[in-house]
mmCIF file of N, CA and C in Angstrom:
data_model
loop_
_atom_site.group_PDB
_atom_site.id
_atom_site.type_symbol
_atom_site.label_atom_id
_atom_site.label_comp_id
_atom_site.label_asym_id
_atom_site.label_seq_id
_atom_site.Cartn_x
_atom_site.Cartn_y
_atom_site.Cartn_z
ATOM 1 N N UNK A 229 5.405 -19.600 -10.468
ATOM 2 C CA UNK A 229 5.482 -19.100 -9.100
ATOM 3 C C UNK A 229 6.085 -17.698 -9.031
ATOM 4 N N UNK A 230 6.699 -17.232 -10.132
ATOM 5 C CA UNK A 230 7.316 -15.904 -10.132
ATOM 6 C C UNK A 230 6.290 -14.803 -9.884
ATOM 7 N N UNK A 231 5.039 -15.078 -10.171
ATOM 8 C CA UNK A 231 3.981 -14.085 -9.975
ATOM 9 C C UNK A 231 3.837 -13.700 -8.503
ATOM 10 N N UNK A 232 4.298 -14.573 -7.603
ATOM 11 C CA UNK A 232 4.151 -14.277 -6.178
ATOM 12 C C UNK A 232 5.297 -13.450 -5.597
ATOM 13 N N UNK A 233 6.380 -13.280 -6.330
ATOM 14 C CA UNK A 233 7.476 -12.437 -5.828
ATOM 15 C C UNK A 233 7.041 -10.987 -5.624
ATOM 16 N N UNK A 234 6.277 -10.398 -6.552
ATOM 17 C CA UNK A 234 5.788 -9.040 -6.287
ATOM 18 C C UNK A 234 4.882 -8.969 -5.043
ATOM 19 N N UNK A 235 4.146 -10.035 -4.793
ATOM 20 C CA UNK A 235 3.304 -10.071 -3.589
ATOM 21 C C UNK A 235 4.177 -10.018 -2.339
ATOM 22 N N UNK A 236 5.243 -10.787 -2.335
ATOM 23 C CA UNK A 236 6.165 -10.784 -1.193
ATOM 24 C C UNK A 236 6.736 -9.379 -0.996
ATOM 25 N N UNK A 237 7.094 -8.729 -2.093
ATOM 26 C CA UNK A 237 7.626 -7.369 -1.999
ATOM 27 C C UNK A 237 6.574 -6.403 -1.460
ATOM 28 N N UNK A 238 5.327 -6.556 -1.883
ATOM 29 C CA UNK A 238 4.250 -5.682 -1.400
ATOM 30 C C UNK A 238 3.993 -5.910 0.086
ATOM 31 N N UNK A 239 4.036 -7.157 0.508
ATOM 32 C CA UNK A 239 3.871 -7.468 1.935
ATOM 33 C C UNK A 239 5.024 -6.863 2.735
ATOM 34 N N UNK A 240 6.239 -6.937 2.203
ATOM 35 C CA UNK A 240 7.397 -6.344 2.890
ATOM 36 C C UNK A 240 7.231 -4.836 3.010
ATOM 37 N N UNK A 241 6.771 -4.186 1.945
ATOM 38 C CA UNK A 241 6.523 -2.750 1.992
ATOM 39 C C UNK A 241 5.498 -2.408 3.071
ATOM 40 N N UNK A 242 4.433 -3.176 3.132
ATOM 41 C CA UNK A 242 3.402 -2.962 4.146
ATOM 42 C C UNK A 242 3.961 -3.184 5.543
ATOM 43 N N UNK A 243 4.772 -4.214 5.708
ATOM 44 C CA UNK A 243 5.374 -4.505 7.014
ATOM 45 C C UNK A 243 6.268 -3.358 7.475
ATOM 46 N N UNK A 244 7.048 -2.803 6.562
ATOM 47 C CA UNK A 244 7.919 -1.679 6.920
ATOM 48 C C UNK A 244 7.076 -0.506 7.419
ATOM 49 N N UNK A 245 5.994 -0.209 6.717
ATOM 50 C CA UNK A 245 5.121 0.901 7.126
ATOM 51 C C UNK A 245 4.477 0.627 8.481
ATOM 52 N N UNK A 246 4.047 -0.616 8.711
ATOM 53 C CA UNK A 246 3.413 -0.956 9.988
ATOM 54 C C UNK A 246 4.414 -0.856 11.137
ATOM 55 N N UNK A 247 5.628 -1.359 10.932
ATOM 56 C CA UNK A 247 6.646 -1.265 11.989
ATOM 57 C C UNK A 247 7.023 0.185 12.258
ATOM 58 N N UNK A 248 7.100 0.985 11.196
ATOM 59 C CA UNK A 248 7.397 2.413 11.406
ATOM 60 C C UNK A 248 6.285 3.068 12.208
ATOM 61 N N UNK A 249 5.046 2.755 11.880
ATOM 62 C CA UNK A 249 3.919 3.320 12.625
ATOM 63 C C UNK A 249 3.979 2.899 14.086
ATOM 64 N N UNK A 250 4.242 1.629 14.332
ATOM 65 C CA UNK A 250 4.339 1.154 15.714
ATOM 66 C C UNK A 250 5.427 1.873 16.480
ATOM 67 N N UNK A 251 6.564 2.055 15.845
ATOM 68 C CA UNK A 251 7.683 2.770 16.467
ATOM 69 C C UNK A 251 7.293 4.214 16.798
ATOM 70 N N UNK A 252 6.671 4.894 15.843
ATOM 71 C CA UNK A 252 6.274 6.280 16.067
ATOM 72 C C UNK A 252 5.206 6.400 17.154
ATOM 73 N N UNK A 253 4.248 5.481 17.146
ATOM 74 C CA UNK A 253 3.206 5.532 18.184
ATOM 75 C C UNK A 253 3.784 5.255 19.565
ATOM 76 N N UNK A 254 4.649 4.270 19.650
ATOM 77 C CA UNK A 254 5.281 3.953 20.935
ATOM 78 C C UNK A 254 6.041 5.164 21.461
ATOM 79 N N UNK A 255 6.846 5.767 20.589
ATOM 80 C CA UNK A 255 7.601 6.947 21.014
ATOM 81 C C UNK A 255 6.694 8.132 21.297
ATOM 82 N N UNK A 256 5.608 8.251 20.556
ATOM 83 C CA UNK A 256 4.648 9.329 20.804
ATOM 84 C C UNK A 256 4.045 9.238 22.189
ATOM 85 N N UNK A 257 3.714 8.043 22.609
ATOM 86 C CA UNK A 257 3.168 7.848 23.962
ATOM 87 C C UNK A 257 4.272 8.041 24.991
ATOM 88 N N UNK A 258 5.426 7.463 24.737
ATOM 89 C CA UNK A 258 6.543 7.560 25.680
ATOM 90 C C UNK A 258 6.979 9.014 25.893
ATOM 91 N N UNK A 259 6.954 9.798 24.827
ATOM 92 C CA UNK A 259 7.363 11.203 24.915
ATOM 93 C C UNK A 259 6.203 12.134 25.251
ATOM 94 N N UNK A 260 5.071 11.540 25.581
ATOM 95 C CA UNK A 260 3.863 12.281 25.987
ATOM 96 C C UNK A 260 3.325 13.210 24.897
ATOM 97 N N UNK A 261 3.545 12.818 23.653
ATOM 98 C CA UNK A 261 2.950 13.546 22.537
ATOM 99 C C UNK A 261 1.521 13.066 22.275
ATOM 100 N N UNK A 262 1.248 11.843 22.709
ATOM 101 C CA UNK A 262 -0.067 11.232 22.516
ATOM 102 C C UNK A 262 -0.505 10.611 23.832
ATOM 103 N N UNK A 263 -1.750 10.868 24.191
ATOM 104 C CA UNK A 263 -2.328 10.227 25.372
ATOM 105 C C UNK A 263 -2.630 8.777 25.005
ATOM 106 N N UNK A 264 -2.114 7.816 25.756
ATOM 107 C CA UNK A 264 -2.353 6.412 25.395
ATOM 108 C C UNK A 264 -3.833 6.054 25.350
ATOM 109 N N UNK A 265 -4.676 6.794 26.037
ATOM 110 C CA UNK A 265 -6.125 6.523 25.996
ATOM 111 C C UNK A 265 -6.713 6.785 24.615
ATOM 112 N N UNK A 266 -6.024 7.595 23.823
ATOM 113 C CA UNK A 266 -6.484 7.870 22.464
ATOM 114 C C UNK A 266 -6.651 6.577 21.668
ATOM 115 N N UNK A 267 -5.761 5.617 21.890
ATOM 116 C CA UNK A 267 -5.760 4.382 21.100
ATOM 117 C C UNK A 267 -6.854 3.398 21.506
ATOM 118 N N UNK A 268 -7.580 3.680 22.545
ATOM 119 C CA UNK A 268 -8.721 2.817 22.912
ATOM 120 C C UNK A 268 -9.812 2.887 21.854
ATOM 121 N N UNK A 269 -10.161 4.098 21.426
ATOM 122 C CA UNK A 269 -11.246 4.257 20.460
ATOM 123 C C UNK A 269 -10.906 5.253 19.349
ATOM 124 N N UNK A 270 -9.659 5.730 19.342
ATOM 125 C CA UNK A 270 -9.199 6.703 18.355
ATOM 126 C C UNK A 270 -10.073 7.953 18.363
ATOM 127 N N UNK A 271 -10.408 8.392 19.544
ATOM 128 C CA UNK A 271 -11.168 9.629 19.728
ATOM 129 C C UNK A 271 -10.446 10.484 20.751
ATOM 130 N N UNK A 272 -10.613 11.768 20.609
ATOM 131 C CA UNK A 272 -9.982 12.669 21.558
ATOM 132 C C UNK A 272 -8.934 13.521 20.891
ATOM 133 N N UNK A 273 -7.897 13.850 21.637
ATOM 134 C CA UNK A 273 -6.847 14.781 21.199
ATOM 135 C C UNK A 273 -6.184 14.370 19.891
ATOM 136 N N UNK A 274 -5.935 13.114 19.686
ATOM 137 C CA UNK A 274 -5.361 12.638 18.432
ATOM 138 C C UNK A 274 -3.853 12.559 18.446
ATOM 139 N N UNK A 275 -3.320 12.251 17.267
ATOM 140 C CA UNK A 275 -1.887 12.082 17.097
ATOM 141 C C UNK A 275 -1.292 13.331 16.452
ATOM 142 N N UNK A 276 -0.002 13.571 16.688
ATOM 143 C CA UNK A 276 0.671 14.636 15.932
ATOM 144 C C UNK A 276 0.635 14.303 14.441
ATOM 145 N N UNK A 277 0.747 15.320 13.606
ATOM 146 C CA UNK A 277 0.631 15.131 12.157
ATOM 147 C C UNK A 277 1.601 14.082 11.623
ATOM 148 N N UNK A 278 2.826 14.061 12.114
ATOM 149 C CA UNK A 278 3.821 13.106 11.606
ATOM 150 C C UNK A 278 3.378 11.663 11.817
ATOM 151 N N UNK A 279 2.732 11.393 12.942
ATOM 152 C CA UNK A 279 2.236 10.037 13.207
ATOM 153 C C UNK A 279 0.959 9.787 12.420
ATOM 154 N N UNK A 280 0.093 10.782 12.341
ATOM 155 C CA UNK A 280 -1.176 10.630 11.619
ATOM 156 C C UNK A 280 -0.947 10.339 10.143
ATOM 157 N N UNK A 281 0.086 10.930 9.542
ATOM 158 C CA UNK A 281 0.389 10.675 8.128
ATOM 159 C C UNK A 281 0.770 9.212 7.931
ATOM 160 N N UNK A 282 1.610 8.690 8.795
ATOM 161 C CA UNK A 282 2.021 7.284 8.678
ATOM 162 C C UNK A 282 0.826 6.376 8.940
ATOM 163 N N UNK A 283 -0.001 6.735 9.904
ATOM 164 C CA UNK A 283 -1.199 5.951 10.203
ATOM 165 C C UNK A 283 -2.123 5.892 8.986
ATOM 166 N N UNK A 284 -2.330 7.026 8.343
ATOM 167 C CA UNK A 284 -3.179 7.071 7.159
ATOM 168 C C UNK A 284 -2.553 6.268 6.025
ATOM 169 N N UNK A 285 -1.236 6.304 5.938
ATOM 170 C CA UNK A 285 -0.557 5.557 4.883
ATOM 171 C C UNK A 285 -0.731 4.049 5.071
ATOM 172 N N UNK A 286 -0.644 3.598 6.295
ATOM 173 C CA UNK A 286 -0.842 2.168 6.565
ATOM 174 C C UNK A 286 -2.258 1.759 6.145
ATOM 175 N N UNK A 287 -3.243 2.568 6.468
ATOM 176 C CA UNK A 287 -4.620 2.277 6.046
ATOM 177 C C UNK A 287 -4.670 2.201 4.526
ATOM 178 N N UNK A 288 -3.987 3.139 3.855
ATOM 179 C CA UNK A 288 -3.962 3.171 2.400
ATOM 180 C C UNK A 288 -3.392 1.884 1.818
ATOM 181 N N UNK A 289 -2.445 1.273 2.510
ATOM 182 C CA UNK A 289 -1.838 0.023 2.023
ATOM 183 C C UNK A 289 -2.783 -1.177 2.144
ATOM 184 N N UNK A 290 -3.953 -0.964 2.725
ATOM 185 C CA UNK A 290 -4.964 -2.027 2.807
ATOM 186 C C UNK A 290 -6.213 -1.674 1.999
ATOM 187 N N UNK A 291 -6.081 -0.713 1.097
ATOM 188 C CA UNK A 291 -7.203 -0.347 0.237
ATOM 189 C C UNK A 291 -6.990 -0.944 -1.156
ATOM 190 N N UNK A 292 -6.522 -0.189 -2.132
ATOM 191 C CA UNK A 292 -6.378 -0.744 -3.490
ATOM 192 C C UNK A 292 -5.398 -1.912 -3.576
ATOM 193 N N UNK A 293 -4.365 -2.006 -2.731
ATOM 194 C CA UNK A 293 -3.511 -3.195 -2.834
ATOM 195 C C UNK A 293 -4.261 -4.521 -2.634
ATOM 196 N N UNK A 294 -5.395 -4.486 -1.981
ATOM 197 C CA UNK A 294 -6.191 -5.708 -1.828
ATOM 198 C C UNK A 294 -6.593 -6.227 -3.211
ATOM 199 N N UNK A 295 -6.927 -5.312 -4.116
ATOM 200 C CA UNK A 295 -7.269 -5.720 -5.481
ATOM 201 C C UNK A 295 -6.057 -6.313 -6.197
ATOM 202 N N UNK A 296 -4.873 -5.837 -5.866
ATOM 203 C CA UNK A 296 -3.641 -6.404 -6.409
ATOM 204 C C UNK A 296 -3.471 -7.842 -5.939
ATOM 205 N N UNK A 297 -3.624 -8.058 -4.630
ATOM 206 C CA UNK A 297 -3.458 -9.408 -4.083
ATOM 207 C C UNK A 297 -4.451 -10.381 -4.712
ATOM 208 N N UNK A 298 -5.697 -9.968 -4.814
ATOM 209 C CA UNK A 298 -6.717 -10.829 -5.411
ATOM 210 C C UNK A 298 -6.402 -11.075 -6.888
ATOM 211 N N UNK A 299 -5.967 -10.035 -7.581
ATOM 212 C CA UNK A 299 -5.618 -10.177 -8.991
ATOM 213 C C UNK A 299 -4.510 -11.200 -9.216
ATOM 214 N N UNK A 300 -3.502 -11.157 -8.369
ATOM 215 C CA UNK A 300 -2.407 -12.124 -8.499
ATOM 216 C C UNK A 300 -2.920 -13.542 -8.253
ATOM 217 N N UNK A 301 -3.763 -13.716 -7.276
ATOM 218 C CA UNK A 301 -4.317 -15.047 -6.991
ATOM 219 C C UNK A 301 -5.159 -15.537 -8.171
ATOM 220 N N UNK A 302 -6.010 -14.654 -8.704
ATOM 221 C CA UNK A 302 -6.839 -15.038 -9.857
ATOM 222 C C UNK A 302 -5.948 -15.367 -11.058
ATOM 223 N N UNK A 303 -4.918 -14.559 -11.281
ATOM 224 C CA UNK A 303 -3.992 -14.824 -12.394
ATOM 225 C C UNK A 303 -3.330 -16.187 -12.224
ATOM 226 N N UNK A 304 -2.896 -16.470 -11.015
ATOM 227 C CA UNK A 304 -2.235 -17.752 -10.749
ATOM 228 C C UNK A 304 -3.200 -18.926 -10.960
ATOM 229 N N UNK A 305 -4.383 -18.818 -10.378
ATOM 230 C CA UNK A 305 -5.355 -19.917 -10.471
ATOM 231 C C UNK A 305 -5.838 -20.153 -11.904
ATOM 232 N N UNK A 306 -5.829 -19.097 -12.709
ATOM 233 C CA UNK A 306 -6.292 -19.251 -14.091
ATOM 234 C C UNK A 306 -5.127 -19.464 -15.067
ATOM 235 N N UNK A 307 -3.932 -19.641 -14.535
ATOM 236 C CA UNK A 307 -2.781 -19.935 -15.373
ATOM 237 C C UNK A 307 -2.261 -18.741 -16.167
ATOM 238 N N UNK A 308 -2.547 -17.539 -15.698
ATOM 239 C CA UNK A 308 -2.128 -16.326 -16.400
ATOM 240 C C UNK A 308 -0.926 -15.693 -15.696
ATOM 241 N N UNK A 309 0.161 -16.402 -15.687
ATOM 242 C CA UNK A 309 1.338 -15.926 -14.961
ATOM 243 C C UNK A 309 2.493 -15.619 -15.899
ATOM 244 N N UNK A 310 2.141 -15.179 -17.091
ATOM 245 C CA UNK A 310 3.164 -14.878 -18.091
ATOM 246 C C UNK A 310 3.939 -13.609 -17.779
ATOM 247 N N UNK A 311 4.797 -13.271 -18.699
ATOM 248 C CA UNK A 311 5.706 -12.135 -18.528
ATOM 249 C C UNK A 311 4.935 -10.826 -18.360
ATOM 250 N N UNK A 312 3.886 -10.601 -19.144
ATOM 251 C CA UNK A 312 3.169 -9.329 -19.098
ATOM 252 C C UNK A 312 2.486 -9.108 -17.753
ATOM 253 N N UNK A 313 1.748 -10.092 -17.285
ATOM 254 C CA UNK A 313 1.068 -9.953 -15.986
ATOM 255 C C UNK A 313 2.096 -9.804 -14.868
ATOM 256 N N UNK A 314 3.142 -10.591 -14.921
ATOM 257 C CA UNK A 314 4.180 -10.505 -13.885
ATOM 258 C C UNK A 314 4.867 -9.143 -13.929
ATOM 259 N N UNK A 315 5.134 -8.640 -15.117
ATOM 260 C CA UNK A 315 5.754 -7.311 -15.242
ATOM 261 C C UNK A 315 4.831 -6.230 -14.692
ATOM 262 N N UNK A 316 3.550 -6.317 -14.999
ATOM 263 C CA UNK A 316 2.597 -5.345 -14.460
ATOM 264 C C UNK A 316 2.543 -5.419 -12.936
ATOM 265 N N UNK A 317 2.622 -6.617 -12.393
ATOM 266 C CA UNK A 317 2.627 -6.771 -10.934
ATOM 267 C C UNK A 317 3.844 -6.071 -10.336
ATOM 268 N N UNK A 318 5.012 -6.257 -10.947
ATOM 269 C CA UNK A 318 6.220 -5.592 -10.455
ATOM 270 C C UNK A 318 6.134 -4.076 -10.601
ATOM 271 N N UNK A 319 5.578 -3.620 -11.718
ATOM 272 C CA UNK A 319 5.426 -2.172 -11.921
ATOM 273 C C UNK A 319 4.482 -1.595 -10.870
ATOM 274 N N UNK A 320 3.410 -2.329 -10.565
ATOM 275 C CA UNK A 320 2.483 -1.876 -9.528
ATOM 276 C C UNK A 320 3.198 -1.740 -8.183
ATOM 277 N N UNK A 321 3.971 -2.746 -7.817
ATOM 278 C CA UNK A 321 4.699 -2.706 -6.546
ATOM 279 C C UNK A 321 5.695 -1.543 -6.538
ATOM 280 N N UNK A 322 6.389 -1.346 -7.642
ATOM 281 C CA UNK A 322 7.344 -0.229 -7.718
ATOM 282 C C UNK A 322 6.626 1.111 -7.572
ATOM 283 N N UNK A 323 5.465 1.232 -8.194
ATOM 284 C CA UNK A 323 4.691 2.466 -8.070
ATOM 285 C C UNK A 323 4.219 2.677 -6.636
ATOM 286 N N UNK A 324 3.792 1.602 -6.007
ATOM 287 C CA UNK A 324 3.339 1.730 -4.608
ATOM 288 C C UNK A 324 4.506 2.041 -3.680
ATOM 289 N N UNK A 325 5.673 1.501 -3.963
ATOM 290 C CA UNK A 325 6.858 1.823 -3.162
ATOM 291 C C UNK A 325 7.217 3.297 -3.344
ATOM 292 N N UNK A 326 7.117 3.783 -4.572
ATOM 293 C CA UNK A 326 7.366 5.199 -4.834
ATOM 294 C C UNK A 326 6.342 6.059 -4.112
ATOM 295 N N UNK A 327 5.092 5.644 -4.163
ATOM 296 C CA UNK A 327 4.020 6.355 -3.450
ATOM 297 C C UNK A 327 4.324 6.394 -1.953
ATOM 298 N N UNK A 328 4.757 5.281 -1.407
ATOM 299 C CA UNK A 328 5.100 5.233 0.019
ATOM 300 C C UNK A 328 6.246 6.185 0.339
ATOM 301 N N UNK A 329 7.265 6.162 -0.511
ATOM 302 C CA UNK A 329 8.413 7.042 -0.288
ATOM 303 C C UNK A 329 7.976 8.507 -0.275
ATOM 304 N N UNK A 330 7.167 8.888 -1.259
ATOM 305 C CA UNK A 330 6.688 10.271 -1.320
ATOM 306 C C UNK A 330 5.844 10.599 -0.092
ATOM 307 N N UNK A 331 4.898 9.721 0.229
ATOM 308 C CA UNK A 331 3.972 9.978 1.336
ATOM 309 C C UNK A 331 4.694 10.063 2.675
ATOM 310 N N UNK A 332 5.711 9.242 2.853
ATOM 311 C CA UNK A 332 6.369 9.173 4.161
ATOM 312 C C UNK A 332 7.609 10.054 4.265
ATOM 313 N N UNK A 333 7.906 10.817 3.217
ATOM 314 C CA UNK A 333 9.032 11.753 3.309
ATOM 315 C C UNK A 333 8.505 13.173 3.112
ATOM 316 N N UNK A 334 8.643 13.730 1.942
ATOM 317 C CA UNK A 334 8.224 15.115 1.704
ATOM 318 C C UNK A 334 6.714 15.292 1.630
ATOM 319 N N UNK A 335 6.012 14.219 1.265
ATOM 320 C CA UNK A 335 4.553 14.226 1.176
ATOM 321 C C UNK A 335 4.034 15.317 0.242
ATOM 322 N N UNK A 336 4.655 15.414 -0.923
ATOM 323 C CA UNK A 336 4.195 16.355 -1.940
ATOM 324 C C UNK A 336 2.936 15.774 -2.577
ATOM 325 N N UNK A 337 1.803 16.400 -2.286
ATOM 326 C CA UNK A 337 0.504 15.825 -2.640
ATOM 327 C C UNK A 337 0.355 15.618 -4.153
ATOM 328 N N UNK A 338 0.769 16.579 -4.965
ATOM 329 C CA UNK A 338 0.598 16.434 -6.411
ATOM 330 C C UNK A 338 1.378 15.236 -6.941
ATOM 331 N N UNK A 339 2.628 15.070 -6.526
ATOM 332 C CA UNK A 339 3.416 13.915 -6.974
ATOM 333 C C UNK A 339 2.850 12.613 -6.435
ATOM 334 N N UNK A 340 2.422 12.651 -5.186
ATOM 335 C CA UNK A 340 1.823 11.455 -4.589
ATOM 336 C C UNK A 340 0.584 11.048 -5.375
ATOM 337 N N UNK A 341 -0.248 12.019 -5.744
ATOM 338 C CA UNK A 341 -1.458 11.755 -6.508
ATOM 339 C C UNK A 341 -1.124 11.179 -7.883
ATOM 340 N N UNK A 342 -0.129 11.755 -8.560
ATOM 341 C CA UNK A 342 0.262 11.272 -9.880
ATOM 342 C C UNK A 342 0.726 9.815 -9.821
ATOM 343 N N UNK A 343 1.523 9.508 -8.821
ATOM 344 C CA UNK A 343 2.013 8.132 -8.688
ATOM 345 C C UNK A 343 0.860 7.201 -8.339
ATOM 346 N N UNK A 344 -0.060 7.656 -7.497
ATOM 347 C CA UNK A 344 -1.230 6.833 -7.164
ATOM 348 C C UNK A 344 -2.040 6.529 -8.419
ATOM 349 N N UNK A 345 -2.308 7.553 -9.230
ATOM 350 C CA UNK A 345 -3.081 7.347 -10.465
ATOM 351 C C UNK A 345 -2.352 6.377 -11.389
ATOM 352 N N UNK A 346 -1.030 6.536 -11.515
ATOM 353 C CA UNK A 346 -0.249 5.615 -12.333
ATOM 354 C C UNK A 346 -0.397 4.185 -11.819
ATOM 355 N N UNK A 347 -0.280 3.996 -10.498
ATOM 356 C CA UNK A 347 -0.408 2.645 -9.938
ATOM 357 C C UNK A 347 -1.806 2.088 -10.193
ATOM 358 N N UNK A 348 -2.803 2.951 -10.127
ATOM 359 C CA UNK A 348 -4.181 2.524 -10.365
ATOM 360 C C UNK A 348 -4.370 2.096 -11.822
ATOM 361 N N UNK A 349 -3.767 2.833 -12.766
ATOM 362 C CA UNK A 349 -3.844 2.466 -14.187
ATOM 363 C C UNK A 349 -3.145 1.125 -14.425
ATOM 364 N N UNK A 350 -2.009 0.924 -13.785
ATOM 365 C CA UNK A 350 -1.297 -0.360 -13.914
ATOM 366 C C UNK A 350 -2.165 -1.494 -13.367
ATOM 367 N N UNK A 351 -2.773 -1.273 -12.210
ATOM 368 C CA UNK A 351 -3.621 -2.302 -11.600
ATOM 369 C C UNK A 351 -4.833 -2.604 -12.487
ATOM 370 N N UNK A 352 -5.460 -1.562 -13.027
ATOM 371 C CA UNK A 352 -6.593 -1.787 -13.928
ATOM 372 C C UNK A 352 -6.160 -2.531 -15.185
ATOM 373 N N UNK A 353 -4.994 -2.195 -15.707
ATOM 374 C CA UNK A 353 -4.478 -2.904 -16.883
ATOM 375 C C UNK A 353 -4.279 -4.384 -16.579
ATOM 376 N N UNK A 354 -3.742 -4.648 -15.421
ATOM 377 C CA UNK A 354 -3.542 -6.033 -15.002
ATOM 378 C C UNK A 354 -4.881 -6.770 -14.948
ATOM 379 N N UNK A 355 -5.877 -6.123 -14.341
ATOM 380 C CA UNK A 355 -7.188 -6.749 -14.217
ATOM 381 C C UNK A 355 -7.873 -6.912 -15.577
ATOM 382 N N UNK A 356 -7.695 -5.958 -16.474
ATOM 383 C CA UNK A 356 -8.278 -6.089 -17.816
ATOM 384 C C UNK A 356 -7.688 -7.301 -18.530
ATOM 385 N N UNK A 357 -6.376 -7.461 -18.440
ATOM 386 C CA UNK A 357 -5.740 -8.635 -19.056
ATOM 387 C C UNK A 357 -6.213 -9.934 -18.413
ATOM 388 N N UNK A 358 -6.371 -9.923 -17.108
ATOM 389 C CA UNK A 358 -6.870 -11.126 -16.412
ATOM 390 C C UNK A 358 -8.283 -11.439 -16.870
ATOM 391 N N UNK A 359 -9.133 -10.412 -16.954
ATOM 392 C CA UNK A 359 -10.523 -10.614 -17.386
ATOM 393 C C UNK A 359 -10.582 -11.140 -18.814
ATOM 394 N N UNK A 360 -9.752 -10.596 -19.693
ATOM 395 C CA UNK A 360 -9.712 -11.089 -21.074
ATOM 396 C C UNK A 360 -9.294 -12.560 -21.091
ATOM 397 N N UNK A 361 -8.304 -12.896 -20.316
ATOM 398 C CA UNK A 361 -7.853 -14.288 -20.234
ATOM 399 C C UNK A 361 -8.940 -15.209 -19.722
ATOM 400 N N UNK A 362 -9.684 -14.736 -18.734
ATOM 401 C CA UNK A 362 -10.781 -15.553 -18.192
ATOM 402 C C UNK A 362 -11.882 -15.729 -19.232
ATOM 403 N N UNK A 363 -12.195 -14.679 -19.966
ATOM 404 C CA UNK A 363 -13.232 -14.775 -21.005
ATOM 405 C C UNK A 363 -12.809 -15.716 -22.126
ATOM 406 N N UNK A 364 -11.554 -15.681 -22.482
ATOM 407 C CA UNK A 364 -11.061 -16.572 -23.537
ATOM 408 C C UNK A 364 -11.071 -18.029 -23.096
ATOM 409 N N UNK A 365 -10.926 -18.256 -21.814
ATOM 410 C CA UNK A 365 -10.888 -19.623 -21.302
ATOM 411 C C UNK A 365 -12.256 -20.273 -21.232
ATOM 412 N N UNK A 366 -13.318 -19.456 -21.307
ATOM 413 C CA UNK A 366 -14.662 -20.031 -21.191
ATOM 414 C C UNK A 366 -15.271 -20.340 -22.520
#
């Protein structure tokens, strides 16, 4: 069951980003930085850059992390919950947390990109090990 602890951490990271976005959007409308009609269809004047960055980041947390969630489920169902897969899952979450920190603070694109690529390599490594385990089981 230890394989699911990184999932809980990833969900918590996503929740923090979503709550931050909600807070910023609420204040953006309240302070008249954003026309509330914008949120009907996301067309028109748009959001200030500070809100748009967080909005884009939340979307990003529902892209490649989906492959992480599926990978953990496949690893669990196929009995591949050993130290290596679990360690890779934790490293992936740590990389994504670092990516979030960079994106939501200074937003240095080169560092953000490097951390993203690192997280992607970790995720691919995890999936390669899962695939090898599945092939060996057949």
